[in-house]
Amino acid sequence: MNIYDVSHKAGVSIATVSRVLNGNPNVSPKTRQKVLDVMQELGYTPNVFARGLGLNTMKTIGILCLDSSDPFLANAVYYLEQNLRKYGYDIILCCTGYDLKNKQKYLDLLLSKRVDAVILVGSSFLEPQRKDNTYLFQAAASVPVIIINGYINHPNIYCALCDDAQAVFDATTKLIENGRTNILYLYHSKSYSGQQKLSGYKEAILSAGLKLDENLMLLCKNDMHQTKEAITEAAANGVKFDAVIAAEDLLAVGAIKYAKQAGLKIPKDLAVIGYNNSLLSSCCEPELTTIDNHIETISITAVNTLMRVFSGNDVPNRTTISNDLVERGTTDFAKNEI
Amino acid sequence: MNIYDVSHKAGVSIATVSRVLNGNPNVSPKTRQKVLDVMQELGYTPNVFARGLGLNTMKTIGILCLDSSDPFLANAVYYLEQNLRKYGYDIILCCTGYDLKNKQKYLDLLLSKRVDAVILVGSSFLEPQRKDNTYLFQAAASVPVIIINGYINHPNIYCALCDDAQAVFDATTKLIENGRTNILYLYHSKSYSGQQKLSGYKEAILSAGLKLDENLMLLCKNDMHQTKEAITEAAANGVKFDAVIAAEDLLAVGAIKYAKQAGLKIPKDLAVIGYNNSLLSSCCEPELTTIDNHIETISITAVNTLMRVFSGNDVPNRTTISNDLVERGTTDFAKNEI
């Protein structure tokens, strides 16, 4: 028995059921009565949305994170905690790792603690096969589910993300417009976000009238030294490239290490662009040009979305945040544009 | 009314009271009866230690962290979560920032949630004035308090830390033995850990028969570019140095940036040693020699300590973890030793 059953049987939206539960005046008396009748008929206890009113609530949000020691995910957890705290919510943090069974187990565990909502940090919570996401749909039947950096269309699941495809498309296009013709793409994850980034790269290559070359799309380990080795091997096998776009700053640092070893000048012989604008991007030499996907803004958006859901508002299923290219020493766009 | 009152009135240690509460057989029948009598007389409800038995417990540990987006602290939170989870404990994460009022407020908040223990991540939870740590002593009157990377002697407070003073002493001494005579020390925090590191530096200088020079102890901002500026300014003011030890990898990266700007060769003209062995240390060029204080081991030790406290064992107030110097490209010890 859940809010879907009420919504379905009463023939109204979930938002309308939520509005009734929250005493929101924007519901006609007739609709309100119908919803209340169905709830009584089905014996529905409105525990979930009553929480938004401060009734029957622990004021606790469960955060599932793949790995909170990852600098990017750690930032997301930090900003979520800070912003949820402003609304008086505690967070229970649970690091799942990447295994589907563990994700399911810990999601069940959080729900058993009667959290008011669940936030998933990291797009790898979305499995490639829709049927494997049943565990998320089941959770969404009892509490709102928020996904950071991933998107799936399902009732009571809300997604806050950067337009990763557009970000990589724009950066790749900028390299091409600056005369780079063989752009090596480095990635380590086939998550939702990883697929979006790769599709942005492919789209940019094709839009510029260039040919897609499988050899220029290099799947790496999430380690800068192993990435350096992978690039070295590709180069030894005759793969030619004059620019690198990486799906993570860490991989881009591997490309900088490769260039140094190979005696290539950056950015003259090899331009490099990373992703995330993490601390790493300022440590390397030259400092890294990188895509900033504004994880703080994504996190704040996620919290605001959740608060609107708790208040019974109609909330869009997806909110997309724009990104910036932060230009540092591994590209020479400004110079070429003069 | 708390466990101290029982311990005091019964004339036995807290560990003994705990053993009685946990049904541990290593208590004489006479002592057991005395403790039980005092508990009855004082009307003491053994909620805290009963939790160790799975009675009246939320199986939840409160983690107070200064800033979980800091890479070092993020690692500690991650390892704590992973290891507490193995024992079936959830964590509530609460990021306080550095302001004492907020630390107090959030500690009270966690206690009001009836957490089974509190873990403080970051030595800045210890205030320089002992009286300002009253908030920790008050918390320790109701639940065990664990401090990561700090030390204070108080009942029911347990500390897991690296011997930061020894680590910096050893690294500084090694630089001196390798012929460096003017060693610049960079730090940004006057926390417990920060003071330990600084004292290790001073001790090494004095032990080697060198003179302490205030100009060689440079207080920086926790930012690599500002650190670079601070070093540049010191050099412009005539401060001479042939080596740098930094209390954080981030500051050491600032020193590497300074060397590049000043046209100094690393390690020939300037040797550099960082602290934490974070990801940053592998990003810079050359890669950074750094002190690894084994935060994973510290975190595991903290969790094991807590579990032993819950079981009513006598547990030492302080556990110190050894450290390693990870040698990379910013020092040339091996070369000189040949």
PDB file of N, CA and C in Angstrom, chain A residues 58-60 66-71 74-75 77-79 81-82 85 88 90-97 106 109-110 113 224-225 250 253 257 260 279-280 282-285 287, chain B residues 58-60 66-71 74-75 77-79 81-82 85 88 90-97 106 109-110 113 224-225 250 253 257 260 279-280 282-285 287:
ATOM      1  N   MET A  58      11.733  11.354  11.359  1.00  0.00           N
ATOM      2  CA  MET A  58      13.023  11.398  12.034  1.00  0.00           C
ATOM      3  C   MET A  58      13.818  12.618  11.560  1.00  0.00           C
ATOM      4  N   LYS A  59      13.309  13.341  10.577  1.00  0.00           N
ATOM      5  CA  LYS A  59      14.061  14.433   9.941  1.00  0.00           C
ATOM      6  C   LYS A  59      15.480  13.952   9.574  1.00  0.00           C
ATOM      7  N   THR A  60      15.515  12.842   8.895  1.00  0.00           N
ATOM      8  CA  THR A  60      16.792  12.244   8.511  1.00  0.00           C
ATOM      9  C   THR A  60      16.740  11.840   7.041  1.00  0.00           C
ATOM     10  N   LEU A  66      28.766   6.081  -3.588  1.00  0.00           N
ATOM     11  CA  LEU A  66      29.572   4.966  -4.066  1.00  0.00           C
ATOM     12  C   LEU A  66      30.861   4.880  -3.261  1.00  0.00           C
ATOM     13  N   ASP A  67      31.511   6.030  -3.045  1.00  0.00           N
ATOM     14  CA  ASP A  67      32.813   6.048  -2.383  1.00  0.00           C
ATOM     15  C   ASP A  67      33.079   7.488  -1.961  1.00  0.00           C
ATOM     16  N   SER A  68      32.877   7.785  -0.669  1.00  0.00           N
ATOM     17  CA  SER A  68      32.980   9.178  -0.229  1.00  0.00           C
ATOM     18  C   SER A  68      34.424   9.641  -0.118  1.00  0.00           C
ATOM     19  N   SER A  69      35.410   8.764  -0.430  1.00  0.00           N
ATOM     20  CA  SER A  69      36.787   9.235  -0.434  1.00  0.00           C
ATOM     21  C   SER A  69      37.182   9.760  -1.815  1.00  0.00           C
ATOM     22  N   ASP A  70      36.341   9.525  -2.822  1.00  0.00           N
ATOM     23  CA  ASP A  70      36.542  10.121  -4.140  1.00  0.00           C
ATOM     24  C   ASP A  70      36.338  11.636  -4.008  1.00  0.00           C
ATOM     25  N   PRO A  71      37.312  12.457  -4.460  1.00  0.00           N
ATOM     26  CA  PRO A  71      37.213  13.900  -4.197  1.00  0.00           C
ATOM     27  C   PRO A  71      35.918  14.527  -4.729  1.00  0.00           C
ATOM     28  N   ALA A  74      33.035  13.261  -2.549  1.00  0.00           N
ATOM     29  CA  ALA A  74      33.183  13.846  -1.206  1.00  0.00           C
ATOM     30  C   ALA A  74      32.646  15.273  -1.189  1.00  0.00           C
ATOM     31  N   ASN A  75      32.909  16.015  -2.255  1.00  0.00           N
ATOM     32  CA  ASN A  75      32.369  17.374  -2.330  1.00  0.00           C
ATOM     33  C   ASN A  75      30.847  17.356  -2.339  1.00  0.00           C
ATOM     34  N   VAL A  77      28.805  15.082  -1.105  1.00  0.00           N
ATOM     35  CA  VAL A  77      28.313  14.721   0.234  1.00  0.00           C
ATOM     36  C   VAL A  77      28.404  15.928   1.165  1.00  0.00           C
ATOM     37  N   TYR A  78      29.526  16.640   1.083  1.00  0.00           N
ATOM     38  CA  TYR A  78      29.719  17.814   1.946  1.00  0.00           C
ATOM     39  C   TYR A  78      28.642  18.871   1.692  1.00  0.00           C
ATOM     40  N   TYR A  79      28.426  19.207   0.429  1.00  0.00           N
ATOM     41  CA  TYR A  79      27.450  20.259   0.124  1.00  0.00           C
ATOM     42  C   TYR A  79      26.022  19.807   0.458  1.00  0.00           C
ATOM     43  N   GLU A  81      25.192  17.711   2.893  1.00  0.00           N
ATOM     44  CA  GLU A  81      25.069  17.750   4.355  1.00  0.00           C
ATOM     45  C   GLU A  81      24.840  19.184   4.822  1.00  0.00           C
ATOM     46  N   GLN A  82      25.638  20.101   4.295  1.00  0.00           N
ATOM     47  CA  GLN A  82      25.543  21.492   4.733  1.00  0.00           C
ATOM     48  C   GLN A  82      24.164  22.082   4.432  1.00  0.00           C
ATOM     49  N   ARG A  85      21.248  20.346   6.467  1.00  0.00           N
ATOM     50  CA  ARG A  85      21.320  20.805   7.854  1.00  0.00           C
ATOM     51  C   ARG A  85      20.577  22.130   8.019  1.00  0.00           C
ATOM     52  N   GLY A  88      17.275  21.574   8.866  1.00  0.00           N
ATOM     53  CA  GLY A  88      17.079  20.788  10.086  1.00  0.00           C
ATOM     54  C   GLY A  88      17.128  19.288   9.876  1.00  0.00           C
ATOM     55  N   ASP A  90      19.164  15.708   9.422  1.00  0.00           N
ATOM     56  CA  ASP A  90      20.411  14.971   9.581  1.00  0.00           C
ATOM     57  C   ASP A  90      20.624  14.093   8.366  1.00  0.00           C
ATOM     58  N   ILE A  91      21.885  13.695   8.155  1.00  0.00           N
ATOM     59  CA  ILE A  91      22.118  12.709   7.117  1.00  0.00           C
ATOM     60  C   ILE A  91      22.743  11.451   7.719  1.00  0.00           C
ATOM     61  N   ILE A  92      22.270  10.316   7.214  1.00  0.00           N
ATOM     62  CA  ILE A  92      22.951   9.050   7.477  1.00  0.00           C
ATOM     63  C   ILE A  92      23.710   8.717   6.205  1.00  0.00           C
ATOM     64  N   LEU A  93      25.025   8.589   6.336  1.00  0.00           N
ATOM     65  CA  LEU A  93      25.868   8.329   5.162  1.00  0.00           C
ATOM     66  C   LEU A  93      26.160   6.841   5.057  1.00  0.00           C
ATOM     67  N   CYS A  94      26.063   6.329   3.864  1.00  0.00           N
ATOM     68  CA  CYS A  94      26.275   4.907   3.642  1.00  0.00           C
ATOM     69  C   CYS A  94      27.044   4.736   2.331  1.00  0.00           C
ATOM     70  N   CYS A  95      28.278   4.239   2.418  1.00  0.00           N
ATOM     71  CA  CYS A  95      29.100   4.055   1.219  1.00  0.00           C
ATOM     72  C   CYS A  95      28.934   2.628   0.736  1.00  0.00           C
ATOM     73  N   THR A  96      28.485   2.478  -0.491  1.00  0.00           N
ATOM     74  CA  THR A  96      28.056   1.166  -0.979  1.00  0.00           C
ATOM     75  C   THR A  96      29.105   0.433  -1.786  1.00  0.00           C
ATOM     76  N   GLY A  97      30.054   1.157  -2.382  1.00  0.00           N
ATOM     77  CA  GLY A  97      30.862   0.556  -3.439  1.00  0.00           C
ATOM     78  C   GLY A  97      30.018   0.396  -4.699  1.00  0.00           C
ATOM     79  N   TYR A 106      22.088  -1.802   1.038  1.00  0.00           N
ATOM     80  CA  TYR A 106      22.179  -0.596   1.858  1.00  0.00           C
ATOM     81  C   TYR A 106      20.978   0.317   1.648  1.00  0.00           C
ATOM     82  N   LEU A 109      18.463  -1.065   3.888  1.00  0.00           N
ATOM     83  CA  LEU A 109      18.821  -0.741   5.263  1.00  0.00           C
ATOM     84  C   LEU A 109      18.404   0.686   5.618  1.00  0.00           C
ATOM     85  N   LEU A 110      18.696   1.629   4.724  1.00  0.00           N
ATOM     86  CA  LEU A 110      18.317   3.019   4.994  1.00  0.00           C
ATOM     87  C   LEU A 110      16.804   3.152   5.121  1.00  0.00           C
ATOM     88  N   LYS A 113      15.415   2.260   8.339  1.00  0.00           N
ATOM     89  CA  LYS A 113      15.650   3.255   9.397  1.00  0.00           C
ATOM     90  C   LYS A 113      14.608   4.372   9.319  1.00  0.00           C
ATOM     91  N   MET A 224      46.171   7.641 -12.335  1.00  0.00           N
ATOM     92  CA  MET A 224      46.912   8.490 -13.273  1.00  0.00           C
ATOM     93  C   MET A 224      48.122   7.779 -13.892  1.00  0.00           C
ATOM     94  N   HIS A 225      48.773   6.932 -13.096  1.00  0.00           N
ATOM     95  CA  HIS A 225      49.955   6.265 -13.641  1.00  0.00           C
ATOM     96  C   HIS A 225      49.559   5.193 -14.651  1.00  0.00           C
ATOM     97  N   LEU A 250      41.738  13.240 -12.957  1.00  0.00           N
ATOM     98  CA  LEU A 250      42.779  12.258 -12.658  1.00  0.00           C
ATOM     99  C   LEU A 250      43.367  11.652 -13.936  1.00  0.00           C
ATOM    100  N   VAL A 253      45.564  14.154 -15.717  1.00  0.00           N
ATOM    101  CA  VAL A 253      46.906  14.234 -15.116  1.00  0.00           C
ATOM    102  C   VAL A 253      47.788  13.121 -15.691  1.00  0.00           C
ATOM    103  N   LYS A 257      51.396  13.529 -17.619  1.00  0.00           N
ATOM    104  CA  LYS A 257      52.583  12.727 -17.302  1.00  0.00           C
ATOM    105  C   LYS A 257      53.106  12.027 -18.569  1.00  0.00           C
ATOM    106  N   LYS A 260      55.053  14.583 -20.716  1.00  0.00           N
ATOM    107  CA  LYS A 260      56.384  14.858 -20.174  1.00  0.00           C
ATOM    108  C   LYS A 260      57.352  13.729 -20.536  1.00  0.00           C
ATOM    109  N   LEU A 279      40.741  19.799  -7.034  1.00  0.00           N
ATOM    110  CA  LEU A 279      42.030  20.304  -6.539  1.00  0.00           C
ATOM    111  C   LEU A 279      43.192  19.811  -7.401  1.00  0.00           C
ATOM    112  N   LEU A 280      43.058  18.575  -7.912  1.00  0.00           N
ATOM    113  CA  LEU A 280      44.132  17.994  -8.722  1.00  0.00           C
ATOM    114  C   LEU A 280      44.497  18.897  -9.892  1.00  0.00           C
ATOM    115  N   SER A 282      44.764  21.954 -10.164  1.00  0.00           N
ATOM    116  CA  SER A 282      45.680  23.054  -9.842  1.00  0.00           C
ATOM    117  C   SER A 282      47.055  22.569  -9.403  1.00  0.00           C
ATOM    118  N   CYS A 283      47.192  21.256  -9.184  1.00  0.00           N
ATOM    119  CA  CYS A 283      48.479  20.730  -8.692  1.00  0.00           C
ATOM    120  C   CYS A 283      49.448  20.435  -9.815  1.00  0.00           C
ATOM    121  N   CYS A 284      48.920  20.068 -10.975  1.00  0.00           N
ATOM    122  CA  CYS A 284      49.810  19.584 -12.019  1.00  0.00           C
ATOM    123  C   CYS A 284      50.490  20.751 -12.722  1.00  0.00           C
ATOM    124  N   GLU A 285      51.429  20.409 -13.610  1.00  0.00           N
ATOM    125  CA  GLU A 285      52.239  21.433 -14.272  1.00  0.00           C
ATOM    126  C   GLU A 285      52.326  21.093 -15.750  1.00  0.00           C
ATOM    127  N   GLU A 287      49.090  23.833 -15.081  1.00  0.00           N
ATOM    128  CA  GLU A 287      47.784  23.610 -14.465  1.00  0.00           C
ATOM    129  C   GLU A 287      46.766  23.282 -15.548  1.00  0.00           C
TER     130      GLU A 287
ATOM    131  N   MET B  58      20.275   2.660  19.078  1.00  0.00           N
ATOM    132  CA  MET B  58      19.960   2.944  17.680  1.00  0.00           C
ATOM    133  C   MET B  58      21.044   2.345  16.783  1.00  0.00           C
ATOM    134  N   LYS B  59      22.097   1.802  17.370  1.00  0.00           N
ATOM    135  CA  LYS B  59      23.258   1.335  16.590  1.00  0.00           C
ATOM    136  C   LYS B  59      23.706   2.430  15.599  1.00  0.00           C
ATOM    137  N   THR B  60      23.879   3.604  16.138  1.00  0.00           N
ATOM    138  CA  THR B  60      24.255   4.744  15.315  1.00  0.00           C
ATOM    139  C   THR B  60      25.392   5.510  15.987  1.00  0.00           C
ATOM    140  N   LEU B  66      35.178  18.395  10.607  1.00  0.00           N
ATOM    141  CA  LEU B  66      35.334  19.826  10.376  1.00  0.00           C
ATOM    142  C   LEU B  66      34.857  20.173   8.973  1.00  0.00           C
ATOM    143  N   ASP B  67      35.268  19.375   7.996  1.00  0.00           N
ATOM    144  CA  ASP B  67      34.951  19.686   6.597  1.00  0.00           C
ATOM    145  C   ASP B  67      35.206  18.420   5.787  1.00  0.00           C
ATOM    146  N   SER B  68      34.133  17.716   5.445  1.00  0.00           N
ATOM    147  CA  SER B  68      34.312  16.414   4.795  1.00  0.00           C
ATOM    148  C   SER B  68      34.702  16.550   3.329  1.00  0.00           C
ATOM    149  N   SER B  69      34.840  17.802   2.825  1.00  0.00           N
ATOM    150  CA  SER B  69      35.324  17.940   1.449  1.00  0.00           C
ATOM    151  C   SER B  69      36.855  18.038   1.426  1.00  0.00           C
ATOM    152  N   ASP B  70      37.470  18.190   2.577  1.00  0.00           N
ATOM    153  CA  ASP B  70      38.937  18.140   2.677  1.00  0.00           C
ATOM    154  C   ASP B  70      39.381  16.704   2.378  1.00  0.00           C
ATOM    155  N   PRO B  71      40.323  16.508   1.433  1.00  0.00           N
ATOM    156  CA  PRO B  71      40.644  15.130   1.015  1.00  0.00           C
ATOM    157  C   PRO B  71      41.080  14.235   2.168  1.00  0.00           C
ATOM    158  N   ALA B  74      38.026  13.546   4.350  1.00  0.00           N
ATOM    159  CA  ALA B  74      37.084  12.712   3.586  1.00  0.00           C
ATOM    160  C   ALA B  74      37.520  11.249   3.643  1.00  0.00           C
ATOM    161  N   ASN B  75      38.817  11.014   3.559  1.00  0.00           N
ATOM    162  CA  ASN B  75      39.314   9.643   3.671  1.00  0.00           C
ATOM    163  C   ASN B  75      38.998   9.058   5.038  1.00  0.00           C
ATOM    164  N   VAL B  77      36.551   9.857   7.088  1.00  0.00           N
ATOM    165  CA  VAL B  77      35.108   9.588   7.176  1.00  0.00           C
ATOM    166  C   VAL B  77      34.772   8.307   6.422  1.00  0.00           C
ATOM    167  N   TYR B  78      35.358   8.160   5.243  1.00  0.00           N
ATOM    168  CA  TYR B  78      35.098   6.965   4.432  1.00  0.00           C
ATOM    169  C   TYR B  78      35.514   5.688   5.169  1.00  0.00           C
ATOM    170  N   TYR B  79      36.729   5.667   5.692  1.00  0.00           N
ATOM    171  CA  TYR B  79      37.203   4.450   6.368  1.00  0.00           C
ATOM    172  C   TYR B  79      36.422   4.189   7.656  1.00  0.00           C
ATOM    173  N   GLU B  81      33.263   4.971   8.172  1.00  0.00           N
ATOM    174  CA  GLU B  81      31.942   4.462   7.764  1.00  0.00           C
ATOM    175  C   GLU B  81      32.041   2.987   7.380  1.00  0.00           C
ATOM    176  N   GLN B  82      33.042   2.664   6.569  1.00  0.00           N
ATOM    177  CA  GLN B  82      33.187   1.287   6.092  1.00  0.00           C
ATOM    178  C   GLN B  82      33.392   0.318   7.255  1.00  0.00           C
ATOM    179  N   ARG B  85      30.275   0.078   9.686  1.00  0.00           N
ATOM    180  CA  ARG B  85      29.233  -0.687   8.996  1.00  0.00           C
ATOM    181  C   ARG B  85      29.451  -2.191   9.212  1.00  0.00           C
ATOM    182  N   GLY B  88      27.743  -3.278  12.021  1.00  0.00           N
ATOM    183  CA  GLY B  88      26.301  -3.024  12.018  1.00  0.00           C
ATOM    184  C   GLY B  88      25.904  -1.634  12.488  1.00  0.00           C
ATOM    185  N   ASP B  90      25.323   2.422  11.869  1.00  0.00           N
ATOM    186  CA  ASP B  90      25.156   3.512  10.918  1.00  0.00           C
ATOM    187  C   ASP B  90      25.927   4.723  11.411  1.00  0.00           C
ATOM    188  N   ILE B  91      26.236   5.620  10.473  1.00  0.00           N
ATOM    189  CA  ILE B  91      26.820   6.879  10.918  1.00  0.00           C
ATOM    190  C   ILE B  91      25.924   8.045  10.520  1.00  0.00           C
ATOM    191  N   ILE B  92      25.817   8.984  11.445  1.00  0.00           N
ATOM    192  CA  ILE B  92      25.226  10.280  11.119  1.00  0.00           C
ATOM    193  C   ILE B  92      26.389  11.235  10.986  1.00  0.00           C
ATOM    194  N   LEU B  93      26.507  11.839   9.804  1.00  0.00           N
ATOM    195  CA  LEU B  93      27.637  12.739   9.534  1.00  0.00           C
ATOM    196  C   LEU B  93      27.202  14.179   9.744  1.00  0.00           C
ATOM    197  N   CYS B  94      28.039  14.937  10.388  1.00  0.00           N
ATOM    198  CA  CYS B  94      27.717  16.319  10.688  1.00  0.00           C
ATOM    199  C   CYS B  94      28.980  17.153  10.501  1.00  0.00           C
ATOM    200  N   CYS B  95      28.965  18.059   9.521  1.00  0.00           N
ATOM    201  CA  CYS B  95      30.141  18.891   9.256  1.00  0.00           C
ATOM    202  C   CYS B  95      29.975  20.209   9.991  1.00  0.00           C
ATOM    203  N   THR B  96      30.922  20.532  10.853  1.00  0.00           N
ATOM    204  CA  THR B  96      30.742  21.648  11.778  1.00  0.00           C
ATOM    205  C   THR B  96      31.402  22.937  11.328  1.00  0.00           C
ATOM    206  N   GLY B  97      32.434  22.841  10.467  1.00  0.00           N
ATOM    207  CA  GLY B  97      33.291  24.008  10.286  1.00  0.00           C
ATOM    208  C   GLY B  97      34.173  24.178  11.516  1.00  0.00           C
ATOM    209  N   TYR B 106      26.482  21.262  17.283  1.00  0.00           N
ATOM    210  CA  TYR B 106      26.254  20.012  16.561  1.00  0.00           C
ATOM    211  C   TYR B 106      26.546  18.796  17.429  1.00  0.00           C
ATOM    212  N   LEU B 109      23.455  18.339  19.312  1.00  0.00           N
ATOM    213  CA  LEU B 109      22.426  17.804  18.419  1.00  0.00           C
ATOM    214  C   LEU B 109      22.584  16.296  18.252  1.00  0.00           C
ATOM    215  N   LEU B 110      23.825  15.851  18.032  1.00  0.00           N
ATOM    216  CA  LEU B 110      24.060  14.406  17.867  1.00  0.00           C
ATOM    217  C   LEU B 110      23.666  13.653  19.132  1.00  0.00           C
ATOM    218  N   LYS B 113      20.138  12.946  19.530  1.00  0.00           N
ATOM    219  CA  LYS B 113      19.639  11.855  18.660  1.00  0.00           C
ATOM    220  C   LYS B 113      19.938  10.502  19.282  1.00  0.00           C
ATOM    221  N   MET B 224      47.313  26.532  -2.290  1.00  0.00           N
ATOM    222  CA  MET B 224      48.652  26.366  -2.865  1.00  0.00           C
ATOM    223  C   MET B 224      49.166  27.646  -3.516  1.00  0.00           C
ATOM    224  N   HIS B 225      48.255  28.420  -4.121  1.00  0.00           N
ATOM    225  CA  HIS B 225      48.721  29.629  -4.789  1.00  0.00           C
ATOM    226  C   HIS B 225      49.105  30.705  -3.775  1.00  0.00           C
ATOM    227  N   LEU B 250      49.168  20.076   0.230  1.00  0.00           N
ATOM    228  CA  LEU B 250      48.720  21.262  -0.508  1.00  0.00           C
ATOM    229  C   LEU B 250      49.746  22.392  -0.408  1.00  0.00           C
ATOM    230  N   VAL B 253      52.817  21.630  -2.490  1.00  0.00           N
ATOM    231  CA  VAL B 253      52.594  21.922  -3.911  1.00  0.00           C
ATOM    232  C   VAL B 253      52.846  23.405  -4.171  1.00  0.00           C
ATOM    233  N   LYS B 257      55.486  25.073  -6.853  1.00  0.00           N
ATOM    234  CA  LYS B 257      55.130  26.152  -7.785  1.00  0.00           C
ATOM    235  C   LYS B 257      56.091  27.340  -7.612  1.00  0.00           C
ATOM    236  N   LYS B 260      59.428  26.543  -9.343  1.00  0.00           N
ATOM    237  CA  LYS B 260      59.338  26.679 -10.798  1.00  0.00           C
ATOM    238  C   LYS B 260      59.420  28.151 -11.193  1.00  0.00           C
ATOM    239  N   LEU B 279      46.294  12.249  -2.865  1.00  0.00           N
ATOM    240  CA  LEU B 279      46.335  12.181  -4.332  1.00  0.00           C
ATOM    241  C   LEU B 279      47.143  13.332  -4.918  1.00  0.00           C
ATOM    242  N   LEU B 280      47.084  14.484  -4.256  1.00  0.00           N
ATOM    243  CA  LEU B 280      47.800  15.660  -4.757  1.00  0.00           C
ATOM    244  C   LEU B 280      49.277  15.367  -4.948  1.00  0.00           C
ATOM    245  N   SER B 282      50.799  12.907  -5.993  1.00  0.00           N
ATOM    246  CA  SER B 282      51.154  12.221  -7.242  1.00  0.00           C
ATOM    247  C   SER B 282      50.865  13.071  -8.470  1.00  0.00           C
ATOM    248  N   CYS B 283      50.178  14.184  -8.288  1.00  0.00           N
ATOM    249  CA  CYS B 283      49.806  15.013  -9.440  1.00  0.00           C
ATOM    250  C   CYS B 283      50.892  15.992  -9.835  1.00  0.00           C
ATOM    251  N   CYS B 284      51.664  16.447  -8.853  1.00  0.00           N
ATOM    252  CA  CYS B 284      52.589  17.531  -9.143  1.00  0.00           C
ATOM    253  C   CYS B 284      53.824  16.993  -9.857  1.00  0.00           C
ATOM    254  N   GLU B 285      54.692  17.929 -10.280  1.00  0.00           N
ATOM    255  CA  GLU B 285      55.868  17.577 -11.082  1.00  0.00           C
ATOM    256  C   GLU B 285      57.073  18.325 -10.539  1.00  0.00           C
ATOM    257  N   GLU B 287      56.876  14.462  -8.707  1.00  0.00           N
ATOM    258  CA  GLU B 287      55.955  13.958  -7.700  1.00  0.00           C
ATOM    259  C   GLU B 287      56.562  14.150  -6.314  1.00  0.00           C
TER     260      GLU B 287
END
